[in-house]
Coordinates of C-alpha atoms in Angstrom, one line a residue:
X1 CA 34.1 42.4 -28.1
X2 CA 32.7 42.1 -31.7
X3 CA 29.4 40.8 -30.2
X4 CA 29.1 43.7 -27.8
X5 CA 30.1 46.1 -30.5
X6 CA 27.3 44.7 -32.6
X7 CA 24.8 45.2 -29.8
X8 CA 26.1 48.7 -29.3
X9 CA 25.4 49.4 -33.0
X10 CA 22.0 47.9 -32.9
X11 CA 21.1 49.7 -29.7
X12 CA 22.6 53.1 -29.8
X13 CA 21.0 53.8 -26.5
X14 CA 24.0 52.0 -24.9
X15 CA 26.5 54.3 -26.7
X16 CA 24.5 57.6 -27.1
X17 CA 24.2 58.2 -23.3
X18 CA 27.9 59.0 -23.2
X19 CA 30.8 58.3 -25.5
X20 CA 32.8 56.8 -22.7
X21 CA 30.4 53.9 -21.9
X22 CA 32.0 50.6 -22.4
X23 CA 29.3 48.4 -24.1
X24 CA 30.5 45.1 -22.4
X25 CA 30.3 46.7 -19.0
X26 CA 26.9 48.1 -19.7
X27 CA 25.6 44.7 -20.7
X28 CA 27.1 43.3 -17.5
X29 CA 25.4 45.9 -15.5
X30 CA 22.1 45.3 -17.1
X31 CA 22.3 41.6 -16.6
X32 CA 23.2 42.1 -12.9
X33 CA 20.3 44.6 -12.6
X34 CA 17.9 42.0 -14.1
X35 CA 19.1 39.4 -11.6
X36 CA 18.3 41.8 -8.7
X37 CA 14.9 42.7 -10.3
X38 CA 13.8 39.1 -10.7
X39 CA 15.0 38.0 -7.3
X40 CA 13.3 41.0 -5.6
X41 CA 10.0 40.3 -7.5
X42 CA 10.0 36.6 -6.8
X43 CA 10.9 36.7 -3.2
X44 CA 8.6 39.7 -2.5
X45 CA 5.7 38.2 -4.5
X46 CA 6.0 34.8 -2.9
X47 CA 6.1 36.3 0.7
X48 CA 3.2 38.6 -0.1
X49 CA 1.1 35.7 -1.4
X50 CA 1.9 33.6 1.7
X51 CA 0.4 36.3 3.9
X52 CA -2.7 36.6 1.8
X53 CA -1.7 39.9 0.0
X54 CA -1.5 40.5 -3.8
X55 CA 1.9 39.5 -5.2
X56 CA 2.1 42.9 -6.9
X57 CA 2.5 44.5 -3.4
X58 CA 5.4 42.2 -2.7
X59 CA 7.1 43.2 -6.0
X60 CA 6.8 46.9 -5.1
X61 CA 8.1 46.3 -1.6
X62 CA 10.9 44.1 -3.1
X63 CA 11.8 47.1 -5.2
X64 CA 11.9 49.4 -2.2
X65 CA 14.3 46.9 -0.4
X66 CA 16.7 46.7 -3.3
X67 CA 16.4 50.3 -4.2
X68 CA 17.6 53.7 -3.0
X69 CA 15.8 53.4 0.3
X70 CA 17.6 50.2 1.6
X71 CA 20.2 48.2 -0.3
X72 CA 21.1 50.5 -3.1
X73 CA 21.4 47.6 -5.5
X74 CA 19.0 49.3 -8.1
X75 CA 19.3 53.0 -8.1
X76 CA 18.7 55.6 -10.8
X77 CA 20.0 59.1 -11.6
X78 CA 18.1 61.9 -9.9
X79 CA 17.5 62.8 -6.3
X80 CA 21.3 63.0 -5.7
X81 CA 21.9 59.4 -6.6
X82 CA 24.9 58.6 -9.0
X83 CA 27.2 55.7 -9.9
X84 CA 29.1 55.9 -6.5
X85 CA 25.8 55.0 -4.7
X86 CA 25.0 51.9 -6.8
X87 CA 26.2 48.6 -5.2
X88 CA 26.1 47.0 -8.7
X89 CA 28.6 49.6 -9.9
X90 CA 30.8 48.9 -6.8
X91 CA 30.5 45.1 -7.6
X92 CA 31.6 45.6 -11.1
X93 CA 34.5 47.7 -10.0
X94 CA 35.6 44.9 -7.6
X95 CA 35.0 41.9 -9.9
X96 CA 35.1 43.1 -13.5
X97 CA 37.7 45.8 -13.5
X98 CA 35.4 48.7 -14.0
X99 CA 37.3 51.9 -13.6
X100 CA 36.0 54.8 -11.4
X101 CA 36.3 57.1 -14.4
X102 CA 34.1 55.0 -16.6
X103 CA 31.5 54.3 -13.8
X104 CA 29.3 57.3 -14.4
X105 CA 28.9 56.5 -18.1
X106 CA 28.1 52.9 -17.4
X107 CA 25.7 53.8 -14.6
X108 CA 23.8 56.2 -16.7
X109 CA 23.5 53.8 -19.7
X110 CA 22.5 50.9 -17.4
X111 CA 19.8 53.0 -15.7
X112 CA 18.3 54.1 -19.1
X113 CA 18.1 50.5 -20.3
X114 CA 16.3 49.3 -17.2
X115 CA 14.0 52.3 -17.4
X116 CA 13.2 51.5 -21.0
X117 CA 12.5 47.8 -20.1
X118 CA 10.3 48.9 -17.3
X119 CA 8.3 51.1 -19.8
X120 CA 8.1 48.2 -22.2
X121 CA 6.9 46.0 -19.2
X122 CA 4.0 48.4 -18.4
X123 CA 3.0 48.6 -22.1
X124 CA 2.8 44.8 -22.3
X125 CA 0.9 44.8 -19.0
X126 CA -1.8 47.1 -20.3
X127 CA -1.8 45.1 -23.6
X128 CA -2.4 41.9 -21.5
X129 CA -5.1 43.7 -19.4
X130 CA -6.8 44.8 -22.6
X131 CA -6.9 41.2 -23.8
X132 CA -8.5 40.2 -20.5
X133 CA -11.1 42.9 -20.7
X134 CA -14.2 42.9 -22.8
X135 CA -15.0 45.9 -24.9
X136 CA -18.7 45.4 -24.8
X137 CA -18.6 45.2 -21.0
X138 CA -16.5 48.4 -20.8
X139 CA -18.9 50.2 -23.0
X140 CA -21.8 48.9 -20.9
X141 CA -20.4 50.6 -17.9
X142 CA -19.2 53.6 -19.9
X143 CA -21.5 56.2 -18.4
X144 CA -20.8 55.1 -14.9
X145 CA -17.1 55.0 -15.5
X146 CA -17.2 58.5 -17.0
X147 CA -19.0 59.8 -13.9
X148 CA -16.5 58.0 -11.6
X149 CA -13.6 59.4 -13.6
X150 CA -14.9 63.0 -13.5
X151 CA -15.6 62.9 -9.8
X152 CA -12.3 61.2 -9.2
X153 CA -10.5 64.1 -10.9
X154 CA -12.5 67.1 -9.8
X155 CA -13.0 66.3 -6.1
X156 CA -9.3 65.7 -5.2
X157 CA -8.0 68.4 -7.5
X158 CA -10.3 71.0 -6.0
X159 CA -9.9 69.8 -2.3
X160 CA -6.1 69.6 -2.6
X161 CA -5.6 73.0 -4.3
X162 CA -8.0 74.9 -2.1
X163 CA -6.7 73.2 1.0
X164 CA -3.0 73.9 0.2
X165 CA -3.8 77.6 -0.5
X166 CA -6.0 78.2 2.5
X167 CA -4.5 75.9 5.2
X168 CA -0.7 76.2 4.2
X169 CA -0.6 79.5 2.4
X170 CA 0.9 77.9 -0.7
X171 CA 0.9 80.0 -3.9
X172 CA -1.6 79.3 -6.6
X173 CA 0.7 77.6 -9.2
X174 CA 2.4 75.1 -6.9
X175 CA -1.0 74.4 -5.1
X176 CA -2.6 73.7 -8.6
X177 CA 0.4 71.4 -9.4
X178 CA -0.1 69.4 -6.2
X179 CA -3.8 69.3 -6.7
X180 CA -3.2 67.9 -10.2
X181 CA -1.0 65.2 -8.9
X182 CA -4.0 63.9 -6.9
X183 CA -6.1 63.3 -10.0
X184 CA -4.8 60.5 -12.0
X185 CA -5.1 56.8 -11.2
X186 CA -2.5 54.2 -11.9
X187 CA -4.0 51.8 -14.4
X188 CA -1.1 49.4 -14.2
X189 CA -1.2 48.8 -10.4
X190 CA -5.0 48.6 -10.1
X191 CA -5.6 46.3 -13.1
X192 CA -2.9 44.0 -11.9
X193 CA -4.4 43.6 -8.5
X194 CA -7.9 43.2 -9.9
X195 CA -6.6 40.5 -12.2
X196 CA -4.9 38.7 -9.3
X197 CA -8.0 38.9 -7.3
X198 CA -10.1 37.4 -10.3
X199 CA -12.2 40.6 -10.3
X200 CA -11.0 42.2 -13.6
X201 CA -14.2 41.3 -15.4
X202 CA -16.6 41.9 -12.5
X203 CA -19.0 44.9 -12.8
X204 CA -16.8 46.7 -10.3
X205 CA -13.6 45.9 -12.1
X206 CA -15.0 47.1 -15.4
X207 CA -16.0 50.4 -13.9
X208 CA -12.7 50.8 -12.2
X209 CA -10.8 50.0 -15.4
X210 CA -12.9 52.2 -17.6
X211 CA -12.8 55.1 -15.1
X212 CA -8.9 54.6 -14.8
X213 CA -8.5 54.9 -18.5
X214 CA -10.6 58.1 -18.7
X215 CA -8.8 59.3 -15.5
X216 CA -5.4 58.8 -17.3
X217 CA -6.6 60.8 -20.3
X218 CA -8.0 63.6 -18.1
X219 CA -4.8 63.5 -16.0
X220 CA -2.7 64.0 -19.2
X221 CA -4.8 67.0 -20.1
X222 CA -4.6 68.5 -16.6
X223 CA -0.8 67.9 -16.6
X224 CA -0.5 69.8 -19.9
X225 CA -2.6 72.7 -18.6
X226 CA -0.7 72.9 -15.2
X227 CA 2.8 72.5 -17.0
X228 CA 1.9 75.3 -19.3
X229 CA 0.7 77.4 -16.4
X230 CA 3.9 76.8 -14.4
X231 CA 6.2 77.5 -17.4
X232 CA 4.6 80.5 -19.1
X233 CA 2.1 81.8 -16.4
X234 CA -0.8 81.3 -18.9
X235 CA -2.7 78.3 -20.1
X236 CA -2.5 77.4 -23.9
X237 CA -6.1 76.9 -24.7
X238 CA -5.3 75.5 -28.1
X239 CA -3.1 72.7 -26.6
X240 CA -5.8 71.8 -24.2
X241 CA -8.4 71.6 -27.0
X242 CA -6.0 69.6 -29.1
X243 CA -5.4 67.0 -26.3
X244 CA -9.2 66.6 -25.6
X245 CA -9.9 66.0 -29.3
X246 CA -6.9 63.7 -29.9
X247 CA -7.7 61.6 -26.8
X248 CA -11.3 61.2 -27.6
X249 CA -10.7 60.5 -31.2
X250 CA -7.9 57.9 -30.4
X251 CA -10.1 55.9 -28.1
X252 CA -13.2 56.1 -30.3
X253 CA -11.0 55.1 -33.3
X254 CA -9.8 52.1 -31.4
X255 CA -13.3 51.0 -30.8
X256 CA -14.3 51.4 -34.5
X257 CA -11.1 49.6 -35.5
X258 CA -12.1 46.7 -33.4
X259 CA -15.1 46.1 -35.5
X260 CA -13.2 46.0 -38.8
X261 CA -9.7 44.7 -37.9
X262 CA -10.6 41.4 -36.1
X263 CA -11.1 39.2 -39.2
X264 CA -8.1 40.7 -40.9
X265 CA -5.9 40.0 -37.9
X266 CA -7.1 36.3 -37.8
X267 CA -6.6 35.9 -41.6
X268 CA -3.0 37.2 -41.3
X269 CA -2.2 34.9 -38.3
X270 CA -3.6 31.9 -40.2
X271 CA -1.5 32.7 -43.3
X272 CA 1.8 32.7 -41.1
X273 CA 3.3 29.3 -40.5
X274 CA 6.6 30.1 -38.7
X275 CA 7.3 30.4 -35.0
X276 CA 5.5 33.4 -33.5
X277 CA 2.8 33.5 -36.2
X278 CA 0.3 34.8 -33.6
X279 CA 2.1 36.7 -30.9
X280 CA 4.5 38.7 -33.2
X281 CA 1.7 40.2 -35.3
X282 CA -0.1 41.0 -32.1
X283 CA 2.8 42.8 -30.6
X284 CA 3.4 44.7 -33.9
X285 CA -0.2 46.0 -33.7
X286 CA 0.2 46.8 -29.9
X287 CA 3.5 48.8 -30.3
X288 CA 2.0 50.6 -33.3
X289 CA -1.0 51.6 -31.3
X290 CA 1.3 52.6 -28.4
X291 CA 3.4 54.7 -30.7
X292 CA 0.4 56.5 -32.2
X293 CA -0.8 57.3 -28.7
X294 CA 2.7 58.6 -27.8
X295 CA 3.0 60.8 -30.8
X296 CA -0.3 62.6 -30.2
X297 CA 0.9 63.3 -26.5
X298 CA -1.1 60.6 -24.9
X299 CA 0.4 57.8 -22.7
X300 CA 1.7 54.9 -24.8
X301 CA 0.0 52.5 -22.3
X302 CA -3.3 53.7 -23.5
X303 CA -2.5 52.7 -27.0
X304 CA -1.4 49.2 -25.8
X305 CA -4.6 48.8 -23.8
X306 CA -6.7 49.8 -26.8
X307 CA -4.8 47.3 -28.9
X308 CA -5.6 44.6 -26.3
X309 CA -9.2 45.6 -26.4
X310 CA -9.3 45.2 -30.2
X311 CA -7.7 41.8 -30.2
X312 CA -9.9 40.6 -27.3
X313 CA -12.8 40.5 -29.9
X314 CA -10.9 38.0 -32.1
X315 CA -11.3 34.2 -32.2
X316 CA -7.6 34.0 -31.2
X317 CA -8.0 35.7 -27.9
X318 CA -7.5 32.7 -25.6
X319 CA -4.5 31.4 -27.5
X320 CA -3.0 34.9 -27.7
X321 CA -3.4 35.3 -23.8
X322 CA -1.5 32.1 -23.2
X323 CA 1.4 33.2 -25.5
X324 CA 1.5 36.7 -24.1
X325 CA 1.6 35.6 -20.5
X326 CA 5.2 34.3 -20.3
X327 CA 6.4 37.4 -22.0
X328 CA 4.6 39.5 -19.5
X329 CA 6.0 37.4 -16.7
X330 CA 9.5 38.5 -17.9
X331 CA 8.9 42.1 -18.4
X332 CA 6.1 43.3 -16.1
X333 CA 8.1 42.6 -12.9
X334 CA 10.8 45.1 -14.1
X335 CA 8.2 47.8 -14.0
X336 CA 6.9 47.2 -10.5
X337 CA 10.3 46.6 -9.0
X338 CA 11.6 49.7 -10.6
X339 CA 8.6 51.8 -9.2
X340 CA 9.6 50.5 -5.8
X341 CA 13.3 51.1 -6.3
X342 CA 12.8 54.7 -7.3
X343 CA 10.8 55.3 -4.1
X344 CA 12.9 57.2 -1.5
X345 CA 11.5 56.5 1.9
X346 CA 14.0 59.0 3.3
X347 CA 11.5 61.8 2.9
X348 CA 9.5 60.1 5.6
X349 CA 12.2 60.7 8.2
X350 CA 10.9 63.4 10.7
X351 CA 14.5 63.7 12.2
X352 CA 15.4 65.7 9.2
X353 CA 14.1 69.3 9.8
X354 CA 13.3 69.9 6.1
X355 CA 11.1 66.9 6.0
X356 CA 8.7 68.0 8.8
X357 CA 6.9 70.7 6.9
X358 CA 6.5 68.1 4.0
X359 CA 5.2 65.5 6.4
X360 CA 2.4 67.8 7.6
X361 CA 1.4 68.7 4.0
X362 CA 1.7 65.0 3.1
X363 CA -0.7 64.0 5.8
X364 CA -3.3 66.4 4.3
X365 CA -2.6 65.3 0.7
X366 CA -2.9 61.6 1.7
X367 CA -6.3 62.2 3.3
X368 CA -7.5 64.1 0.2
X369 CA -6.0 61.4 -2.1
X370 CA -7.8 58.6 -0.3
X371 CA -11.1 60.1 0.4
X372 CA -11.2 62.0 -2.8
X373 CA -11.1 58.7 -4.7
X374 CA -13.2 56.5 -2.2
X375 CA -16.0 59.0 -2.7
X376 CA -16.1 58.2 -6.5
X377 CA -17.6 54.8 -5.8
X378 CA -20.7 56.3 -4.3
X379 CA -21.3 58.3 -7.5
X380 CA -22.2 55.2 -9.4
X381 CA -25.9 55.2 -10.2
X382 CA -28.4 52.7 -11.5
X383 CA -26.6 49.7 -9.8
X384 CA -28.4 48.4 -6.8
X385 CA -26.2 45.6 -6.0
X386 CA -22.6 46.7 -6.5
X387 CA -19.6 47.2 -4.2
X388 CA -19.2 50.9 -4.3
X389 CA -16.5 50.9 -1.7
X390 CA -14.4 48.5 -3.9
X391 CA -14.8 50.9 -6.8
X392 CA -13.5 53.8 -4.7
X393 CA -10.6 51.9 -3.3
X394 CA -9.6 50.7 -6.8
X395 CA -9.2 54.4 -7.8
X396 CA -6.8 55.2 -5.0
X397 CA -3.3 54.3 -6.2
X398 CA -1.4 57.0 -8.1
X399 CA 1.8 55.0 -8.8
X400 CA 4.0 56.0 -11.7
X401 CA 1.3 58.7 -12.8
X402 CA 1.8 60.6 -9.6
X403 CA 5.6 60.4 -9.9
X404 CA 5.3 61.9 -13.4
X405 CA 3.5 64.8 -12.0
X406 CA 6.0 65.3 -9.2
X407 CA 8.9 65.0 -11.7
X408 CA 7.5 67.5 -14.1
X409 CA 6.6 69.9 -11.2
X410 CA 10.2 69.6 -9.8
X411 CA 11.8 70.1 -13.2
X412 CA 9.6 73.3 -13.8
X413 CA 10.7 74.8 -10.5
X414 CA 7.1 75.2 -9.5
X415 CA 7.4 72.9 -6.4
X416 CA 9.2 73.7 -3.2
X417 CA 11.2 70.8 -1.7
X418 CA 8.8 70.2 1.2
X419 CA 5.8 70.3 -1.2
X420 CA 7.6 68.0 -3.7
X421 CA 8.4 65.6 -0.8
X422 CA 4.7 65.6 0.3
X423 CA 3.6 64.7 -3.2
X424 CA 6.1 61.8 -3.3
X425 CA 4.9 60.5 0.1
X426 CA 1.3 60.8 -1.1
X427 CA 2.2 58.7 -4.1
X428 CA 4.1 56.1 -1.9
X429 CA 1.3 55.5 0.5
X430 CA -1.6 55.4 -2.0
X431 CA 0.4 53.0 -4.1
X432 CA 1.2 50.6 -1.3
X433 CA -2.2 51.0 0.5
X434 CA -4.4 50.1 -2.5
X435 CA -3.5 46.4 -3.0
X436 CA -4.3 45.3 0.6
X437 CA -7.3 47.5 0.7
X438 CA -8.7 46.0 -2.5
X439 CA -8.1 42.5 -0.9
X440 CA -10.0 43.7 2.2
X441 CA -13.0 45.2 0.2
X442 CA -13.2 41.9 -1.8
X443 CA -13.3 39.5 1.1
X444 CA -14.7 36.7 -1.0
X445 CA -12.0 36.8 -3.6
X446 CA -9.5 34.4 -1.9
X447 CA -10.2 31.7 -4.5
X448 CA -9.0 34.1 -7.2
X449 CA -12.1 33.2 -9.4
X450 CA -14.4 35.9 -10.8
X451 CA -17.8 35.2 -9.3
X452 CA -19.4 37.3 -12.1
X453 CA -18.0 35.0 -14.9
X454 CA -20.4 32.6 -16.6
X455 CA -20.3 28.9 -16.6
X456 CA -18.8 27.8 -20.0
X457 CA -18.9 24.1 -20.7
X458 CA -17.1 23.0 -23.9
X459 CA -17.7 19.3 -24.4
X460 CA -16.4 19.2 -27.9
X461 CA -14.2 16.2 -28.7
X462 CA -10.6 16.8 -28.2
X463 CA -11.1 20.1 -26.3
X464 CA -10.4 20.7 -22.6
X465 CA -13.4 21.4 -20.4
X466 CA -13.2 25.2 -19.6
X467 CA -15.0 26.3 -16.5
X468 CA -15.2 30.0 -15.5
X469 CA -17.5 29.9 -12.4
X470 CA -17.4 30.1 -8.6
X471 CA -16.0 27.0 -6.9
X472 CA -19.3 26.4 -5.2
X473 CA -21.0 26.0 -8.6
X474 CA -18.2 23.6 -9.8
X475 CA -18.6 21.5 -6.7
X476 CA -22.4 21.3 -7.2
X477 CA -22.0 20.3 -10.8
X478 CA -19.6 17.6 -9.9
X479 CA -21.9 16.3 -7.2
X480 CA -24.7 16.1 -9.8
X481 CA -22.6 14.2 -12.2
X482 CA -22.9 16.8 -14.9
X483 CA -19.2 17.8 -14.9
X484 CA -16.2 15.5 -14.9
X485 CA -13.0 16.5 -13.4

């Protein structure tokens, strides 16, 4: 018990949720939750991979199976769920002596811990994606990415808002809220799929990634405006201007920092001799950047992504990628399984009368959500040989970003239950459609190798031969005797 009390002291989250929470039971519940998460992610990912789909889709579907829609192994407060609906709480009551009176406190604390781990997972995911991205490449497609992002925000927002008001008679404020939910793109889901397809550093991948980052910033500004409108009936112009300036300044500052911090980081890492001499300073920097983004009312994931971009410019990039990878393997699945687990497919049941109106509105929102983003790819200019359809498809998933809009809208009272259900259904389908659609529009990506990557031959003594090239080039090089296996 002293050990668990020490944990409780170090992590007041376990105790602050409610005074009645037993720290040992909370730890047990969290451990069981992680077992469920990892089993769901591994089984789902492997099955998805075997049928030729991105593993991230399997992780999301695995989360749906173990979540509130099917098995109720991993459920979270909200939407009517409580400790009595959690199979993990029931298991603890049966095997560990958890009392019914203590169950609500343990359930709340366990849910908060898993949610925090999921947030940490997506922060590390975006840090890893930043390390895999090239700042110069992103800047090279900056104008195209900006155009794609602006089109991807304005078209679905305008079409969704006007359509709901004219076709369904929805009032202006809830219609604007629903339209705003159509704007943002999930960086985490799209970037993960692009990485799995080996297309992250392709021209299309860089435009998608750059546009998704700008999309997220614009989405945060739109959310602030709409939330202010829903709460007070007026828009706080000062807050909007502040968000625009802070978002632009943060991203530009990260780019400038990359030019002056690289050598300093390498020098610090070379001075350290104990275990974690490279990865620990890197995570300190990533978390500081994430914190700075959060306190200026941006998404913490943007700060982590910016940190990855900065460190990608250092000589330690390859080694840092190798060290970050196993940590990401531990935490990133928690994020994707949690997104799936929180998805309630019950809102799709037409047998429930209250769902029918939401299903009709959802059908409209889904069409706007898909076509409003697909059209963005055709706004790319000055690129004669580029997969514009792939760019549009890469912008489709809303994921956790759309759920944030739905949650804020529901909390403000601006959304009716049918409209809230329609937004959730739109988020569900766009999130699950994007991975297989990306696989379809990149039909030559089955080998998982980025065709746009250059051939890098390092023949230095004692170094491994690094090849980043299509398999056909490798085969030709081998046949000519220029490359050894």
